[in-house]
Coordinates of C-alpha atoms in Angstrom, one line a residue:
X1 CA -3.8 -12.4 20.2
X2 CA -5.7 -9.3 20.2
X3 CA -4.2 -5.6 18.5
X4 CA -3.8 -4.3 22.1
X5 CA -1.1 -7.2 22.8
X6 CA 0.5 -7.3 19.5
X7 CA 1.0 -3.8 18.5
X8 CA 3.6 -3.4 21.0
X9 CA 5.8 -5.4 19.9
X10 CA 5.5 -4.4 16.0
X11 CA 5.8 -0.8 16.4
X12 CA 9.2 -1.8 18.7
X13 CA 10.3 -3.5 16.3
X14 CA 10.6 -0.8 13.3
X15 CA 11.6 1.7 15.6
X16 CA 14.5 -0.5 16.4
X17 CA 15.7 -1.1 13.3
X18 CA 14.9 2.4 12.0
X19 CA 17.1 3.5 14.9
X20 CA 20.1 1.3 14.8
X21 CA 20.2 -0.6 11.2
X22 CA 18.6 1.8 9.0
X23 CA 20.4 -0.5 5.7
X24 CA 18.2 -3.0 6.7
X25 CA 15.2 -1.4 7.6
X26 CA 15.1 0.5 3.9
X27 CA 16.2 -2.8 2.1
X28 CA 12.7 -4.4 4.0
X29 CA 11.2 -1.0 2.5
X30 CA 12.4 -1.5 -1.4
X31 CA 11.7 -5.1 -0.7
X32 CA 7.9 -4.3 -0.2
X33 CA 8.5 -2.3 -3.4
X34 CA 9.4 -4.9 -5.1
X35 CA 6.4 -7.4 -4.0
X36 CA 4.2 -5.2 -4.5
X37 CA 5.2 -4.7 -8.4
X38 CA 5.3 -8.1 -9.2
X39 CA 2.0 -8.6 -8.1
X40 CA 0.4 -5.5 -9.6
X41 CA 2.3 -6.2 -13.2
X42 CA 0.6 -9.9 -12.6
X43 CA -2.6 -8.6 -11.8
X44 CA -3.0 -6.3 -14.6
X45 CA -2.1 -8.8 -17.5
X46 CA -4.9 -11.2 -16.1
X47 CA -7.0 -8.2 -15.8
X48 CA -6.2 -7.4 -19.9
X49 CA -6.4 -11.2 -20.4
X50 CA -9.7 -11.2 -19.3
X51 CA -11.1 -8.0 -20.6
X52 CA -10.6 -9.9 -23.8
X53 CA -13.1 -12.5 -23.4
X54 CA -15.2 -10.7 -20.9
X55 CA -15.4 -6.7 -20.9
X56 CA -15.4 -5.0 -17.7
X57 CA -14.4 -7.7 -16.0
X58 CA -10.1 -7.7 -15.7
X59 CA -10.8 -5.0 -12.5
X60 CA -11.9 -7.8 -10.7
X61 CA -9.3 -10.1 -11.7
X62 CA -7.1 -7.5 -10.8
X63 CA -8.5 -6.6 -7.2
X64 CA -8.2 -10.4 -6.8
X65 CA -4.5 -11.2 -7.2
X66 CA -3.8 -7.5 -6.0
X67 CA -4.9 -8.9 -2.4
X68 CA -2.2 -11.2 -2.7
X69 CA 0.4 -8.6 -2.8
X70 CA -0.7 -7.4 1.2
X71 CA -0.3 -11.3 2.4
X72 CA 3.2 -11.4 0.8
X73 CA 4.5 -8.2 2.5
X74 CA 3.1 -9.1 5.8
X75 CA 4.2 -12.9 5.8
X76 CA 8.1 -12.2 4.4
X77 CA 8.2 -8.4 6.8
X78 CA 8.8 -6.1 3.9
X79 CA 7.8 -2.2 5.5
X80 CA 4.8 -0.8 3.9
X81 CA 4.4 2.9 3.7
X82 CA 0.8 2.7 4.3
X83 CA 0.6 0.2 6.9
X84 CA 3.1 2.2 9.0
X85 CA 1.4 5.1 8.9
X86 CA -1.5 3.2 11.4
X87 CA 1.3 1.4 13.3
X88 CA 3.7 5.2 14.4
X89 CA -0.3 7.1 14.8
X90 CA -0.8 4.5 17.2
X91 CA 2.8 4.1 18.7
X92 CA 2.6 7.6 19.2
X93 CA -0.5 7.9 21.3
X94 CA 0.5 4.8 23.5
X95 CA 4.0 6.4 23.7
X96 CA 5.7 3.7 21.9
X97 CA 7.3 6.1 19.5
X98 CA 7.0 10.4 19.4
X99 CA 5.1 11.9 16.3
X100 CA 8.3 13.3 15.5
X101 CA 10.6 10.0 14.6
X102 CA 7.0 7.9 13.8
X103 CA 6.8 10.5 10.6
X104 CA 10.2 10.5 10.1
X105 CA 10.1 6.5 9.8
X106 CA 7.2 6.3 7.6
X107 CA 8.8 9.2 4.8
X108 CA 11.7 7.3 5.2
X109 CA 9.7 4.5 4.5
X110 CA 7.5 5.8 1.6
X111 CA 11.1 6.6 -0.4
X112 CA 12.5 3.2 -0.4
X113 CA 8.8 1.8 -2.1
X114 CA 9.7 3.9 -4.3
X115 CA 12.8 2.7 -5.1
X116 CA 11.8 -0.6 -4.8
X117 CA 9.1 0.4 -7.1
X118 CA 10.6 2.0 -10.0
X119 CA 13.9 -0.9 -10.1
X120 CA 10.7 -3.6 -10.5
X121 CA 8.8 -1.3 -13.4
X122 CA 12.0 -1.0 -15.3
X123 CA 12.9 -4.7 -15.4
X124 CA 9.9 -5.7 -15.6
X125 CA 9.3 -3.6 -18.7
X126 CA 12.3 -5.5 -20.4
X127 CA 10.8 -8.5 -19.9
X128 CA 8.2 -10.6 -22.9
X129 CA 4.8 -8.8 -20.6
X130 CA 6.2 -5.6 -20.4
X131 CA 7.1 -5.4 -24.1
X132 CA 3.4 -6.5 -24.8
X133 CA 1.8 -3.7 -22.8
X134 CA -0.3 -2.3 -25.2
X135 CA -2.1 1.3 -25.8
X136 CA -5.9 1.7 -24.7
X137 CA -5.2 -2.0 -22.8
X138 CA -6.2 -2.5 -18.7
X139 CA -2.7 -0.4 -17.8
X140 CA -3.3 2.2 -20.1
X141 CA -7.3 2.9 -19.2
X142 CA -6.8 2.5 -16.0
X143 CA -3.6 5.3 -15.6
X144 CA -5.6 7.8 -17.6
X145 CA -8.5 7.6 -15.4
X146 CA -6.1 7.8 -12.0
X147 CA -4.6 10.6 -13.9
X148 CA -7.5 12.7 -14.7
X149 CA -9.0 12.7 -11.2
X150 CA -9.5 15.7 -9.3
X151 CA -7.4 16.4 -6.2
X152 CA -10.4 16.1 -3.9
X153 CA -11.7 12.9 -5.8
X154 CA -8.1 11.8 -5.4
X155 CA -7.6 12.6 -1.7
X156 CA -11.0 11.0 -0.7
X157 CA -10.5 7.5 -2.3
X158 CA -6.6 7.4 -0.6
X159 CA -8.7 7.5 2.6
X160 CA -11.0 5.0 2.0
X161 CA -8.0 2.9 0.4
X162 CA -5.9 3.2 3.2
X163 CA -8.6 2.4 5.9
X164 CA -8.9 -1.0 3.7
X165 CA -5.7 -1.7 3.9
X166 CA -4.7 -0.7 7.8
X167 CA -8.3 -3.4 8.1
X168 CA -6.2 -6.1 6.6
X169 CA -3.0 -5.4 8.5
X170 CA -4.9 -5.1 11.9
X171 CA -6.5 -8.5 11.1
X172 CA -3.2 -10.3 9.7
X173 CA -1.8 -8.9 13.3
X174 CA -4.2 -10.2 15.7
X175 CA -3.6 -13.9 13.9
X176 CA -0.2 -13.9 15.0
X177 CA 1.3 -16.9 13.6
X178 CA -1.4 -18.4 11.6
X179 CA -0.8 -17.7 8.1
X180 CA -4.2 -18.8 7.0
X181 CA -6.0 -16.7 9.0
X182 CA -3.3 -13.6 7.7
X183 CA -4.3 -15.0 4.7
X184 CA -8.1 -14.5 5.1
X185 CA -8.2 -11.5 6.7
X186 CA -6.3 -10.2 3.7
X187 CA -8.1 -12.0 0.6
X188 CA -12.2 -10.7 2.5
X189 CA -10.9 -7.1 2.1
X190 CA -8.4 -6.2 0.1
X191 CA -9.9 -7.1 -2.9
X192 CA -12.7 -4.3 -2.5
X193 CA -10.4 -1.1 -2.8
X194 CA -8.5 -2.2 -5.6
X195 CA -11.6 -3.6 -7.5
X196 CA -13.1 -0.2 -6.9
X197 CA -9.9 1.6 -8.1
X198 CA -9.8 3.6 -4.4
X199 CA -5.5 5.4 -4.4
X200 CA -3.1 3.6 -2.6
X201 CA 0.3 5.7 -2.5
X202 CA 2.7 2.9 -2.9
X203 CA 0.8 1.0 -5.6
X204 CA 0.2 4.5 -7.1
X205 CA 4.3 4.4 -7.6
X206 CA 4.5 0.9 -9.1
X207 CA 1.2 1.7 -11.8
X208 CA 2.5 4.8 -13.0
X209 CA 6.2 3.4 -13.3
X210 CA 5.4 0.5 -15.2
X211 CA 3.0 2.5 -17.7
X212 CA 6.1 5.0 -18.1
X213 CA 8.6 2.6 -19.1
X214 CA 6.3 0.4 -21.1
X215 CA 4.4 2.8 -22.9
X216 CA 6.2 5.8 -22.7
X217 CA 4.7 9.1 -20.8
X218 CA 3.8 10.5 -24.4
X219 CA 1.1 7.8 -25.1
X220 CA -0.9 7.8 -21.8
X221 CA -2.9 11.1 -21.4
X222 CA -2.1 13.3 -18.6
X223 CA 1.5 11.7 -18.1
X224 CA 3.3 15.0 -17.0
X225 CA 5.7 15.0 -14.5
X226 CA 3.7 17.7 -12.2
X227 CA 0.4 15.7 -12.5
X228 CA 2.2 12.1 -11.6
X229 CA 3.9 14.5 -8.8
X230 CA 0.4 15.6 -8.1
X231 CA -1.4 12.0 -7.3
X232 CA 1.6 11.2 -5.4
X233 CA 1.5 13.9 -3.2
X234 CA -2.4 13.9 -2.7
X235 CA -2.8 10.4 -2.5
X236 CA 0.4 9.4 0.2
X237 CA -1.6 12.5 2.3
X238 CA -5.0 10.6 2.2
X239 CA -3.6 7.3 2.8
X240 CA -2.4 8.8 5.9
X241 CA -5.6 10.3 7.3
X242 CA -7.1 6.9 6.9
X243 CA -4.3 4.9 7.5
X244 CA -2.8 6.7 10.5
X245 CA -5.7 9.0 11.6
X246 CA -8.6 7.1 11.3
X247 CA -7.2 3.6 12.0
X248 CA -3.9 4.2 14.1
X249 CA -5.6 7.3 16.0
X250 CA -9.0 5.8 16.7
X251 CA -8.1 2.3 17.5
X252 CA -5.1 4.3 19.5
X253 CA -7.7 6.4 21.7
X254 CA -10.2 3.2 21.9
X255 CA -7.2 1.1 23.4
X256 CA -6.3 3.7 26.1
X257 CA -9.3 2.6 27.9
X258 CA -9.0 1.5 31.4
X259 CA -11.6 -1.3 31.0
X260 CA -10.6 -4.8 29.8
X261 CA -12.6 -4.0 26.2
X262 CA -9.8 -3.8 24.3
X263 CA -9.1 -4.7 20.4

């Protein structure tokens, strides 16, 4: 099933339930949040696991279970900020949706990861892992180097990130209802932005989170509220020029073709 066919009937689908059962279109949203934090606490104790036997080697640990995160939101429907942001760019060129509600649906979208985000940090910081989170470990490094990036440093990685990503949910659509293939088309990419620490908004919510309950803003330089505010911000805006922009508005105008070459 190619994009072209199967876009459609995705982007009609959110809208709908946007539209007339917004309760269960945000619960989809926290539920992503929620995914998505389990994952990234899992991935960053194997990644401080194995930084222990083999330094500089937990990032790749962690891009690889990170990339597992993607196939579990797409596979059980949770709504992903980031991924929506290519599906209402591209809506809204083919006329599925107007700019106006597609933005609308993805803040709406973006707040509910981040409620999902911060209930998942917090109990997961209760737990045996959380409590054994430990200063200058995989979490802590890799927060104070997210945090001490430059807005424009910032902004360009959350469009690379997001391209990545919108890759992987483009691929896990055109495979319908083969899991493997979602599967594969998740594990071949993903793994690359998160390996090479690129900004994704949403994970951006759950890293930042978990570090604040578990080791406390104080011990993780550059843990103010106006600089966590700050990446936030910058990064949800890069993820949309190369999430909705780039991907939704160029595979958008490359679909509106009259030919049969269609993606």
């Amino acid at each position: 099933m190619s994009f072209y066919e199967a876009a459609p009937t995705a982007i009609k689908n959110k809208i709908d339930l946007f539209t007339q059962e917004p309760a269960r279109f945000g619960t989809r949203a926290v539920l992503a949040g929620v995914y998505l934090g389990i994952m990234t606490a899992f991935a960053a104790s194997t990644a401080q696991l194995l930084d222990g036997y083999a330094p500089g080697w937990g990032k790749y640990a962690f891009g690889a279970i990170f990339a597992s995160t993607l196939y579990i939101i797409i596979v059980l429907q949770g709504e992903l900020a980031t991924g929506d942001m290519m599906f209402m760019t591209y809506g809204a060129l083919h006329k599925k949706n107007t700019v106006v509600k597609g933005l609308l649906l993805v803040l709406f979208v973006t707040i509910f990861n981040l409620i999902g985000a911060v209930a998942i940090s917090w109990l997961i910081s209760r737990t045996t892992m959380g409590q054994l989170v430990e200063v200058d470990g995989f979490l802590h490094d890799l927060l104070v180097a997210k945090l001490q990036k430059s807005s424009k440093t910032l902004f360009v990685e959350a469009i690379l990130a997001n391209v990545v990503v919108n890759i992987a949910f483009m691929l896990a659509t055109q495979a319908g209802k083969d899991f493997s293939a979602k599967l594969w088309g998740v594990i071949l990419i993903i793994p690359s932005f998160a390996t090479m620490s690129y900004e994704h908004s949403i994970a951006n919510f759950i890293l930042t989170s978990l570090g604040g309950f578990t080791l406390g803003p104080e011990a993780i330089e550059g843990f103010t509220n106006w600089n966590v505010i700050r990446n936030w911000v910058v990064v949800w805006l890069g993820n949309f020029v190369g999430g909705g922009f780039i991907m939704g508005g160029l595979y958008g105008w490359l679909n509106l073709t009259k030919t049969d070459y269609k993606d």
